[in-house]
PDB file of C-alpha atoms in Angstrom:
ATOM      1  CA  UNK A   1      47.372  29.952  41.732  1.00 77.00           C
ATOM      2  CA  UNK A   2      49.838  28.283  43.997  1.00 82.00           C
ATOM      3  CA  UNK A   3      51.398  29.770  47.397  1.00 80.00           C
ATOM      4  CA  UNK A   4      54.946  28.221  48.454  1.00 83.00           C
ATOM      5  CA  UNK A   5      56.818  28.546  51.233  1.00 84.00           C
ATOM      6  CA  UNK A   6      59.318  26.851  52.905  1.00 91.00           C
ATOM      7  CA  UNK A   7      57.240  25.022  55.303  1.00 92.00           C
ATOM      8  CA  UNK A   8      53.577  24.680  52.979  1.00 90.00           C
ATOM      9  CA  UNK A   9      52.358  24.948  49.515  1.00 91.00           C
ATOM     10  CA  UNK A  10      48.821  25.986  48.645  1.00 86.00           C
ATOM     11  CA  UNK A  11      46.983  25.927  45.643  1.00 88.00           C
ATOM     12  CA  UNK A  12      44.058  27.690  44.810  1.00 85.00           C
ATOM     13  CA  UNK A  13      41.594  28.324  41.644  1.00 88.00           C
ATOM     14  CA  UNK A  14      40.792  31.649  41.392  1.00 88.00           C
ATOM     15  CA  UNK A  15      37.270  30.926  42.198  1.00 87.00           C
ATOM     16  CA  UNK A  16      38.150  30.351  45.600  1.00 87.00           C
ATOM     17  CA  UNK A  17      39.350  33.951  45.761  1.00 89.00           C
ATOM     18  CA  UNK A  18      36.722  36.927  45.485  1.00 88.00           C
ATOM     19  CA  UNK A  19      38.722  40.187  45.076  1.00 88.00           C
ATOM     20  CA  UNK A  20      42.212  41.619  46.554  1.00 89.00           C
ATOM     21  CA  UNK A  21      43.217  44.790  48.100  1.00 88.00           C
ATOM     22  CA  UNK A  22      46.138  46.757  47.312  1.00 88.00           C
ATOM     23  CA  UNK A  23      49.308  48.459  49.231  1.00 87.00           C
ATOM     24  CA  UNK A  24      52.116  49.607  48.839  1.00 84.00           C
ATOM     25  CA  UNK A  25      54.342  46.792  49.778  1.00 86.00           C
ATOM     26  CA  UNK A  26      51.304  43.756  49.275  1.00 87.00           C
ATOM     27  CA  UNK A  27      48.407  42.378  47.452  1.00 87.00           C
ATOM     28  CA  UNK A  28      45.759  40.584  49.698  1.00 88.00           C
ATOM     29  CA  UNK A  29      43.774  38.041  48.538  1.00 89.00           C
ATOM     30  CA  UNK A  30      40.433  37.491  49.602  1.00 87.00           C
ATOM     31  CA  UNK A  31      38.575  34.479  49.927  1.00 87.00           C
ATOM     32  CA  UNK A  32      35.069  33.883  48.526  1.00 87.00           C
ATOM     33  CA  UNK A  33      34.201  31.695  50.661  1.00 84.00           C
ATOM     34  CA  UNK A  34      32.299  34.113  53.738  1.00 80.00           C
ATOM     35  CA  UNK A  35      32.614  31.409  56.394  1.00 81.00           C
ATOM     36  CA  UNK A  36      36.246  30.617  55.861  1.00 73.00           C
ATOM     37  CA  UNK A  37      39.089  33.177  57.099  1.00 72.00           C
ATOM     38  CA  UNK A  38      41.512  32.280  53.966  1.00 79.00           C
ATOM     39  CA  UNK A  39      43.859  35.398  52.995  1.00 82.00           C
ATOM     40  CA  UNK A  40      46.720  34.894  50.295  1.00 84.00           C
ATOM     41  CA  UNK A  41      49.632  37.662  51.042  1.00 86.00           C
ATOM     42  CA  UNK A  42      51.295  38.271  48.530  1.00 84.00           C
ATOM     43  CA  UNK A  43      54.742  40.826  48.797  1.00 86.00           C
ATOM     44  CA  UNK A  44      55.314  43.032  46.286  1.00 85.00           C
ATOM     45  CA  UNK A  45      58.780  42.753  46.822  1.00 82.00           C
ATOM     46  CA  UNK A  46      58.683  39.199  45.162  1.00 74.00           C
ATOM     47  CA  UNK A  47      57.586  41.309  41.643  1.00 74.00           C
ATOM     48  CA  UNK A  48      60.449  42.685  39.462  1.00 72.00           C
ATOM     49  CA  UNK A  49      60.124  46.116  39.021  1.00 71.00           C
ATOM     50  CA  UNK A  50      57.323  48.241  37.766  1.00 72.00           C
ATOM     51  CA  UNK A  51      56.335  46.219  34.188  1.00 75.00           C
ATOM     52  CA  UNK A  52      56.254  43.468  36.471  1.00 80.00           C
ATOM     53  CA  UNK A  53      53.755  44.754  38.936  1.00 80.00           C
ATOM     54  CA  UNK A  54      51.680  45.982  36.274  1.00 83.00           C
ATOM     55  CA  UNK A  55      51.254  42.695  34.856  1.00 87.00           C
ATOM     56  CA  UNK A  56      50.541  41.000  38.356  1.00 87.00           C
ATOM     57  CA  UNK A  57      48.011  43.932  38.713  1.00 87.00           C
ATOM     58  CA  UNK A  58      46.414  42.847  35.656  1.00 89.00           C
ATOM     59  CA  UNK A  59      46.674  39.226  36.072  1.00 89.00           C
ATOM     60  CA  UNK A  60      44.797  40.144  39.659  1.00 90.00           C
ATOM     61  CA  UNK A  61      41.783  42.409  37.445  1.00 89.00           C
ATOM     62  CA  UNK A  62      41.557  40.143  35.188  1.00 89.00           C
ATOM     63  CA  UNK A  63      40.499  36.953  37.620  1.00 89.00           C
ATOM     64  CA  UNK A  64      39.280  38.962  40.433  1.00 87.00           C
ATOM     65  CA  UNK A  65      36.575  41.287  41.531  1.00 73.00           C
ATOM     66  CA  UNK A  66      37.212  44.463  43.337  1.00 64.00           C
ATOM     67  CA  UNK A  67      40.468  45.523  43.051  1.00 66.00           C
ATOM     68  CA  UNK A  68      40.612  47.903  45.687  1.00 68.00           C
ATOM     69  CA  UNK A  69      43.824  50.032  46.423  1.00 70.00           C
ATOM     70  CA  UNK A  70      44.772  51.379  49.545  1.00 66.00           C
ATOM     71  CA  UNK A  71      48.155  53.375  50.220  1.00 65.00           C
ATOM     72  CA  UNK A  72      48.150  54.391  53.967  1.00 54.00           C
ATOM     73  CA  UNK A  73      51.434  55.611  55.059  1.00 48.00           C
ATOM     74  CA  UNK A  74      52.325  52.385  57.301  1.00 47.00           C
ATOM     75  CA  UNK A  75      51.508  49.844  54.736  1.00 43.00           C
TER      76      UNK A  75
END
């Protein structure tokens, strides 16, 4: 998995990551390493459309653990 922005890029094998959560508007990436503080945001408003999130949703179950959703009203 790579992370790009205008200023960095990032890559990362998904065993560095343990599990995401869910929102509405973002998945959050979680590292597995305990001692490190590495989180990978990723918007939601970067996926096309429902199929689209559905298949980043699965692409997400199918590497990582724990794919905990939370939908509180300010997410």
């Amino acid at each position: 998995m790579s992370v790009e922005t205008d200023h960095t890029f990032a890559r990362f094998d998904w065993p560095a990551m343990s599990r995401y959560v869910e929102t509405r508007r973002l998945y959050v990436l979680v590292s597995a390493d305990k001692r490190a503080s590495c989180l990978v945001i990723l918007p939601k408003r970067g996926v096309g459309g429902r199929d689209e999130s559905v298949r980043s949703r699965a692409l997400l179950d199918g590497h990582l653990a724990g794919g905990e959703r939370r939908f509180p009203a300010s997410s």
